[in-house]
Each structure stands twice: as C-alpha cells, then as structure tokens.
C-alpha cells in the first residue's frame, strides 16, 4: 500500500464555507473515497486585510498512487466546474488548473427603500439565468460592506457579460452596481 501523502487544493473561488463544502469538498471527498484514493480531511478560507475571502482551500490525504490521484482530483474538479487559476499544491510544487471563468455581479445594498419594495432580487437572478443559458450559471454569493456580490461561472466572462449587460444596465436593482471579472 502506498505511503499516505498530503496535498492542498487552492480554489480560486470566494465562496463561503458552507458553499465550499457543497460545491467542492463533499463531491471530491465522495469521489476520492469511492475510488480508494484518499479523502478530503480539511478546508478553509483565506481572508484579506478587509476580511474578504480571497480563495479557499481543501486539504487532501492521499492513500492511492500520487500522480494518478493528482490527475483524478484535477479531472473531478474540472467536471464540477472549478475557476481558472486554481492550484494543486504538493511539496511546494503548484499545478495550475481550472476550466471556468468567474463573473462577479455587484449589487448596491444602499439604494432607496422604494427600489427594494418594487423589485425582487430573485427575479433579477432568474432573468440572468435565462439570459446566460448554456454560457453560465450562478455559483454562489456573499455580502460585503454595502454590496451583495453574486458569482457566476462559465466558459467565457465576455460571453456572460454580453448576455446580461443590457438587462443589467436597465434594471433598477442594478443601479450603482458593477460587473467584474474575477481572476
């Protein structure tokens, strides 16, 4: 039996801990254990000086053959859809991978009360989903300071932005909002 080894998966995603578990941690752990290659033994989030999530990590204990397991992890996370710029780290060697681009749609949380009374953010998100079609999907969200940020992942930031831009610029709930590409 191969010697137990450890590696880190640094995910270029700003998801909250519960989302990290649902999106990445639990599915990867299940897949690794099913193939008897290892297990996810921990996870965390790196915060910046403003207490915003910069990225999240998974700690993996490998019980299978190292190179096979590393490739398995990359393949499984790419199936899930993991942001470009994610890294697999073992013995200070980083392998960059990922197949999704991230679009952050930032909504102001300080609009006039009438705007919130007349509009529902869920309607806006449903319209984004419709407009994005196969080009993107909502991944997660977070609230920071005076804004709510909703993250979408897809194969092309430019396609996602183009798909929602007209609606975004004309919707009252998007006033003072921004669309950013996360890297």
PDB file of C-alpha atoms in Angstrom:
ATOM      1  CA  UNK A   1       0.000   0.000   0.000  1.00  0.00           C
ATOM      2  CA  UNK A   2       1.379   3.460  -0.925  1.00  0.00           C
ATOM      3  CA  UNK A   3       2.577   5.764   1.832  1.00  0.00           C
ATOM      4  CA  UNK A   4      -0.030   8.310   2.969  1.00  0.00           C
ATOM      5  CA  UNK A   5       0.684  11.751   1.478  1.00  0.00           C
ATOM      6  CA  UNK A   6      -0.936  15.160   1.712  1.00  0.00           C
ATOM      7  CA  UNK A   7      -1.721  17.907  -0.752  1.00  0.00           C
ATOM      8  CA  UNK A   8      -3.630  21.152  -0.898  1.00  0.00           C
ATOM      9  CA  UNK A   9      -6.167  22.240  -3.471  1.00  0.00           C
ATOM     10  CA  UNK A  10      -6.282  26.041  -3.621  1.00  0.00           C
ATOM     11  CA  UNK A  11      -9.563  27.012  -5.236  1.00  0.00           C
ATOM     12  CA  UNK A  12      -9.697  30.399  -6.928  1.00  0.00           C
ATOM     13  CA  UNK A  13     -13.204  30.999  -5.588  1.00  0.00           C
ATOM     14  CA  UNK A  14     -14.518  33.396  -2.980  1.00  0.00           C
ATOM     15  CA  UNK A  15     -17.274  31.071  -1.787  1.00  0.00           C
ATOM     16  CA  UNK A  16     -18.422  30.914   1.805  1.00  0.00           C
ATOM     17  CA  UNK A  17     -17.512  27.824   3.893  1.00  0.00           C
ATOM     18  CA  UNK A  18     -20.922  26.126   3.510  1.00  0.00           C
ATOM     19  CA  UNK A  19     -20.864  26.670  -0.258  1.00  0.00           C
ATOM     20  CA  UNK A  20     -17.289  25.365  -0.400  1.00  0.00           C
ATOM     21  CA  UNK A  21     -18.464  22.152   1.257  1.00  0.00           C
ATOM     22  CA  UNK A  22     -21.459  21.698  -1.021  1.00  0.00           C
ATOM     23  CA  UNK A  23     -19.737  22.673  -4.265  1.00  0.00           C
ATOM     24  CA  UNK A  24     -16.244  21.220  -3.915  1.00  0.00           C
ATOM     25  CA  UNK A  25     -15.428  19.475  -0.642  1.00  0.00           C
ATOM     26  CA  UNK A  26     -18.193  16.889  -0.352  1.00  0.00           C
ATOM     27  CA  UNK A  27     -18.261  15.813  -4.036  1.00  0.00           C
ATOM     28  CA  UNK A  28     -14.458  15.482  -4.163  1.00  0.00           C
ATOM     29  CA  UNK A  29     -14.348  13.567  -0.882  1.00  0.00           C
ATOM     30  CA  UNK A  30     -17.032  11.167  -2.088  1.00  0.00           C
ATOM     31  CA  UNK A  31     -15.239  10.571  -5.410  1.00  0.00           C
ATOM     32  CA  UNK A  32     -11.838  10.014  -3.755  1.00  0.00           C
ATOM     33  CA  UNK A  33     -13.235   7.554  -1.234  1.00  0.00           C
ATOM     34  CA  UNK A  34     -15.231   5.700  -3.884  1.00  0.00           C
ATOM     35  CA  UNK A  35     -12.000   5.086  -5.832  1.00  0.00           C
ATOM     36  CA  UNK A  36      -9.978   4.370  -2.622  1.00  0.00           C
ATOM     37  CA  UNK A  37      -7.562   7.177  -3.489  1.00  0.00           C
ATOM     38  CA  UNK A  38      -7.879   9.273  -0.349  1.00  0.00           C
ATOM     39  CA  UNK A  39     -10.151  11.749   1.372  1.00  0.00           C
ATOM     40  CA  UNK A  40     -10.693  15.444   1.990  1.00  0.00           C
ATOM     41  CA  UNK A  41      -9.530  15.991   5.562  1.00  0.00           C
ATOM     42  CA  UNK A  42      -9.998  19.735   5.917  1.00  0.00           C
ATOM     43  CA  UNK A  43     -10.780  23.037   4.310  1.00  0.00           C
ATOM     44  CA  UNK A  44     -10.527  26.731   4.921  1.00  0.00           C
ATOM     45  CA  UNK A  45     -10.774  30.220   3.507  1.00  0.00           C
ATOM     46  CA  UNK A  46      -8.019  32.793   3.161  1.00  0.00           C
ATOM     47  CA  UNK A  47      -9.163  36.271   4.160  1.00  0.00           C
ATOM     48  CA  UNK A  48      -7.514  39.508   3.062  1.00  0.00           C
ATOM     49  CA  UNK A  49      -6.899  42.555   5.251  1.00  0.00           C
ATOM     50  CA  UNK A  50     -10.533  43.650   4.764  1.00  0.00           C
ATOM     51  CA  UNK A  51     -11.798  40.227   5.921  1.00  0.00           C
ATOM     52  CA  UNK A  52     -12.964  39.333   2.415  1.00  0.00           C
ATOM     53  CA  UNK A  53     -12.415  35.802   1.138  1.00  0.00           C
ATOM     54  CA  UNK A  54      -9.524  35.680  -1.336  1.00  0.00           C
ATOM     55  CA  UNK A  55      -9.642  31.940  -2.037  1.00  0.00           C
ATOM     56  CA  UNK A  56     -10.494  28.688  -0.339  1.00  0.00           C
ATOM     57  CA  UNK A  57      -8.513  25.502   0.171  1.00  0.00           C
ATOM     58  CA  UNK A  58      -9.077  21.807   0.649  1.00  0.00           C
ATOM     59  CA  UNK A  59      -6.623  19.553   2.435  1.00  0.00           C
ATOM     60  CA  UNK A  60      -6.459  16.060   0.936  1.00  0.00           C
ATOM     61  CA  UNK A  61      -4.916  12.910   2.368  1.00  0.00           C
ATOM     62  CA  UNK A  62      -3.827  10.637  -0.464  1.00  0.00           C
ATOM     63  CA  UNK A  63      -3.804   6.895   0.059  1.00  0.00           C
ATOM     64  CA  UNK A  64      -3.536   5.922  -3.613  1.00  0.00           C
ATOM     65  CA  UNK A  65      -0.730   6.370  -6.131  1.00  0.00           C
ATOM     66  CA  UNK A  66       0.278  10.066  -6.051  1.00  0.00           C
ATOM     67  CA  UNK A  67       0.337  11.017  -9.746  1.00  0.00           C
ATOM     68  CA  UNK A  68      -2.839   9.079 -10.518  1.00  0.00           C
ATOM     69  CA  UNK A  69      -4.609  10.735  -7.581  1.00  0.00           C
ATOM     70  CA  UNK A  70      -3.442  14.234  -8.535  1.00  0.00           C
ATOM     71  CA  UNK A  71      -4.823  13.780 -12.055  1.00  0.00           C
ATOM     72  CA  UNK A  72      -8.029  12.300 -10.637  1.00  0.00           C
ATOM     73  CA  UNK A  73      -8.525  15.361  -8.399  1.00  0.00           C
ATOM     74  CA  UNK A  74      -7.989  17.756 -11.311  1.00  0.00           C
ATOM     75  CA  UNK A  75     -10.402  15.790 -13.510  1.00  0.00           C
ATOM     76  CA  UNK A  76     -13.098  15.594 -10.819  1.00  0.00           C
ATOM     77  CA  UNK A  77     -12.925  19.288 -10.002  1.00  0.00           C
ATOM     78  CA  UNK A  78     -12.978  20.212 -13.694  1.00  0.00           C
ATOM     79  CA  UNK A  79     -16.145  18.083 -14.031  1.00  0.00           C
ATOM     80  CA  UNK A  80     -17.713  20.122 -11.228  1.00  0.00           C
ATOM     81  CA  UNK A  81     -16.508  23.327 -12.855  1.00  0.00           C
ATOM     82  CA  UNK A  82     -13.660  24.975 -11.000  1.00  0.00           C
ATOM     83  CA  UNK A  83     -12.375  28.505 -11.614  1.00  0.00           C
ATOM     84  CA  UNK A  84      -9.291  29.001 -13.733  1.00  0.00           C
ATOM     85  CA  UNK A  85      -6.268  29.835 -11.611  1.00  0.00           C
ATOM     86  CA  UNK A  86      -6.963  27.110  -9.057  1.00  0.00           C
ATOM     87  CA  UNK A  87      -3.904  25.135  -7.937  1.00  0.00           C
ATOM     88  CA  UNK A  88      -2.987  21.686  -6.751  1.00  0.00           C
ATOM     89  CA  UNK A  89      -0.044  22.036  -4.328  1.00  0.00           C
ATOM     90  CA  UNK A  90       2.226  19.180  -3.258  1.00  0.00           C
ATOM     91  CA  UNK A  91       5.778  19.502  -1.884  1.00  0.00           C
ATOM     92  CA  UNK A  92       5.855  23.224  -2.825  1.00  0.00           C
ATOM     93  CA  UNK A  93       5.087  22.396  -6.466  1.00  0.00           C
ATOM     94  CA  UNK A  94       1.984  24.069  -7.875  1.00  0.00           C
ATOM     95  CA  UNK A  95      -0.048  22.736 -10.785  1.00  0.00           C
ATOM     96  CA  UNK A  96      -2.465  25.356 -12.082  1.00  0.00           C
ATOM     97  CA  UNK A  97      -5.779  24.173 -13.470  1.00  0.00           C
ATOM     98  CA  UNK A  98      -9.432  25.119 -13.839  1.00  0.00           C
ATOM     99  CA  UNK A  99     -11.945  25.416 -16.623  1.00  0.00           C
ATOM    100  CA  UNK A 100     -14.360  28.196 -15.615  1.00  0.00           C
ATOM    101  CA  UNK A 101     -14.196  31.972 -15.675  1.00  0.00           C
ATOM    102  CA  UNK A 102     -15.920  33.909 -12.913  1.00  0.00           C
ATOM    103  CA  UNK A 103     -18.167  36.940 -13.317  1.00  0.00           C
ATOM    104  CA  UNK A 104     -18.970  38.898 -10.171  1.00  0.00           C
ATOM    105  CA  UNK A 105     -22.163  40.939 -10.300  1.00  0.00           C
ATOM    106  CA  UNK A 106     -22.107  43.514  -7.514  1.00  0.00           C
ATOM    107  CA  UNK A 107     -25.411  44.948  -6.294  1.00  0.00           C
ATOM    108  CA  UNK A 108     -25.535  48.046  -4.119  1.00  0.00           C
ATOM    109  CA  UNK A 109     -27.204  47.483  -0.741  1.00  0.00           C
ATOM    110  CA  UNK A 110     -27.835  51.197  -0.213  1.00  0.00           C
ATOM    111  CA  UNK A 111     -30.496  52.052  -2.780  1.00  0.00           C
ATOM    112  CA  UNK A 112     -33.712  53.852  -1.901  1.00  0.00           C
ATOM    113  CA  UNK A 113     -36.270  51.777   0.027  1.00  0.00           C
ATOM    114  CA  UNK A 114     -38.759  52.146  -2.846  1.00  0.00           C
ATOM    115  CA  UNK A 115     -36.400  50.262  -5.157  1.00  0.00           C
ATOM    116  CA  UNK A 116     -36.377  47.244  -2.848  1.00  0.00           C
ATOM    117  CA  UNK A 117     -40.142  47.467  -2.276  1.00  0.00           C
ATOM    118  CA  UNK A 118     -40.874  47.426  -6.030  1.00  0.00           C
ATOM    119  CA  UNK A 119     -38.291  44.833  -7.065  1.00  0.00           C
ATOM    120  CA  UNK A 120     -37.179  41.349  -6.094  1.00  0.00           C
ATOM    121  CA  UNK A 121     -33.546  40.283  -6.480  1.00  0.00           C
ATOM    122  CA  UNK A 122     -34.722  36.734  -7.186  1.00  0.00           C
ATOM    123  CA  UNK A 123     -36.486  37.992 -10.318  1.00  0.00           C
ATOM    124  CA  UNK A 124     -33.246  39.623 -11.468  1.00  0.00           C
ATOM    125  CA  UNK A 125     -31.287  36.419 -10.849  1.00  0.00           C
ATOM    126  CA  UNK A 126     -33.878  34.348 -12.721  1.00  0.00           C
ATOM    127  CA  UNK A 127     -33.587  36.716 -15.672  1.00  0.00           C
ATOM    128  CA  UNK A 128     -29.777  36.446 -15.567  1.00  0.00           C
ATOM    129  CA  UNK A 129     -30.134  32.650 -15.569  1.00  0.00           C
ATOM    130  CA  UNK A 130     -32.426  32.842 -18.602  1.00  0.00           C
ATOM    131  CA  UNK A 131     -30.122  35.246 -20.443  1.00  0.00           C
ATOM    132  CA  UNK A 132     -26.985  33.225 -19.681  1.00  0.00           C
ATOM    133  CA  UNK A 133     -28.468  29.968 -20.912  1.00  0.00           C
ATOM    134  CA  UNK A 134     -25.644  27.481 -21.501  1.00  0.00           C
ATOM    135  CA  UNK A 135     -22.982  30.191 -21.188  1.00  0.00           C
ATOM    136  CA  UNK A 136     -23.066  30.472 -17.407  1.00  0.00           C
ATOM    137  CA  UNK A 137     -24.650  29.618 -14.097  1.00  0.00           C
ATOM    138  CA  UNK A 138     -24.926  31.153 -10.657  1.00  0.00           C
ATOM    139  CA  UNK A 139     -22.265  29.737  -8.365  1.00  0.00           C
ATOM    140  CA  UNK A 140     -22.644  31.491  -5.001  1.00  0.00           C
ATOM    141  CA  UNK A 141     -22.946  34.880  -3.336  1.00  0.00           C
ATOM    142  CA  UNK A 142     -21.611  36.929  -0.483  1.00  0.00           C
ATOM    143  CA  UNK A 143     -22.445  40.183   1.264  1.00  0.00           C
ATOM    144  CA  UNK A 144     -19.585  42.589   1.824  1.00  0.00           C
ATOM    145  CA  UNK A 145     -19.872  46.077   3.247  1.00  0.00           C
ATOM    146  CA  UNK A 146     -22.537  47.907   1.257  1.00  0.00           C
ATOM    147  CA  UNK A 147     -22.986  45.385  -1.531  1.00  0.00           C
ATOM    148  CA  UNK A 148     -24.110  41.882  -2.356  1.00  0.00           C
ATOM    149  CA  UNK A 149     -21.908  40.040  -4.825  1.00  0.00           C
ATOM    150  CA  UNK A 150     -23.338  37.188  -6.871  1.00  0.00           C
ATOM    151  CA  UNK A 151     -20.794  34.998  -8.631  1.00  0.00           C
ATOM    152  CA  UNK A 152     -21.469  33.250 -11.920  1.00  0.00           C
ATOM    153  CA  UNK A 153     -19.217  30.713 -13.585  1.00  0.00           C
ATOM    154  CA  UNK A 154     -18.966  29.872 -17.260  1.00  0.00           C
ATOM    155  CA  UNK A 155     -16.520  29.169 -20.026  1.00  0.00           C
ATOM    156  CA  UNK A 156     -16.197  32.842 -21.028  1.00  0.00           C
ATOM    157  CA  UNK A 157     -16.521  36.007 -18.943  1.00  0.00           C
ATOM    158  CA  UNK A 158     -17.025  38.057 -22.113  1.00  0.00           C
ATOM    159  CA  UNK A 159     -19.989  35.916 -23.222  1.00  0.00           C
ATOM    160  CA  UNK A 160     -21.581  36.056 -19.772  1.00  0.00           C
ATOM    161  CA  UNK A 161     -21.170  39.822 -19.509  1.00  0.00           C
ATOM    162  CA  UNK A 162     -22.547  40.377 -23.009  1.00  0.00           C
ATOM    163  CA  UNK A 163     -25.554  38.154 -22.265  1.00  0.00           C
ATOM    164  CA  UNK A 164     -26.694  40.133 -19.201  1.00  0.00           C
ATOM    165  CA  UNK A 165     -25.305  43.621 -19.876  1.00  0.00           C
ATOM    166  CA  UNK A 166     -28.375  45.220 -21.482  1.00  0.00           C
ATOM    167  CA  UNK A 167     -30.695  43.930 -18.760  1.00  0.00           C
ATOM    168  CA  UNK A 168     -28.170  44.841 -16.048  1.00  0.00           C
ATOM    169  CA  UNK A 169     -27.843  48.441 -17.243  1.00  0.00           C
ATOM    170  CA  UNK A 170     -31.620  48.905 -17.435  1.00  0.00           C
ATOM    171  CA  UNK A 171     -32.717  47.237 -14.180  1.00  0.00           C
ATOM    172  CA  UNK A 172     -33.404  49.457 -11.184  1.00  0.00           C
ATOM    173  CA  UNK A 173     -31.932  46.951  -8.688  1.00  0.00           C
ATOM    174  CA  UNK A 174     -28.633  47.094 -10.581  1.00  0.00           C
ATOM    175  CA  UNK A 175     -28.247  50.859 -10.067  1.00  0.00           C
ATOM    176  CA  UNK A 176     -24.740  51.670  -8.821  1.00  0.00           C
ATOM    177  CA  UNK A 177     -23.785  48.038  -9.456  1.00  0.00           C
ATOM    178  CA  UNK A 178     -20.775  46.616 -11.245  1.00  0.00           C
ATOM    179  CA  UNK A 179     -19.837  43.590 -13.305  1.00  0.00           C
ATOM    180  CA  UNK A 180     -16.294  42.376 -12.696  1.00  0.00           C
ATOM    181  CA  UNK A 181     -14.164  39.501 -13.914  1.00  0.00           C
ATOM    182  CA  UNK A 182     -12.658  37.591 -11.016  1.00  0.00           C
ATOM    183  CA  UNK A 183      -9.167  36.286 -11.578  1.00  0.00           C
TER     184      UNK A 183
END
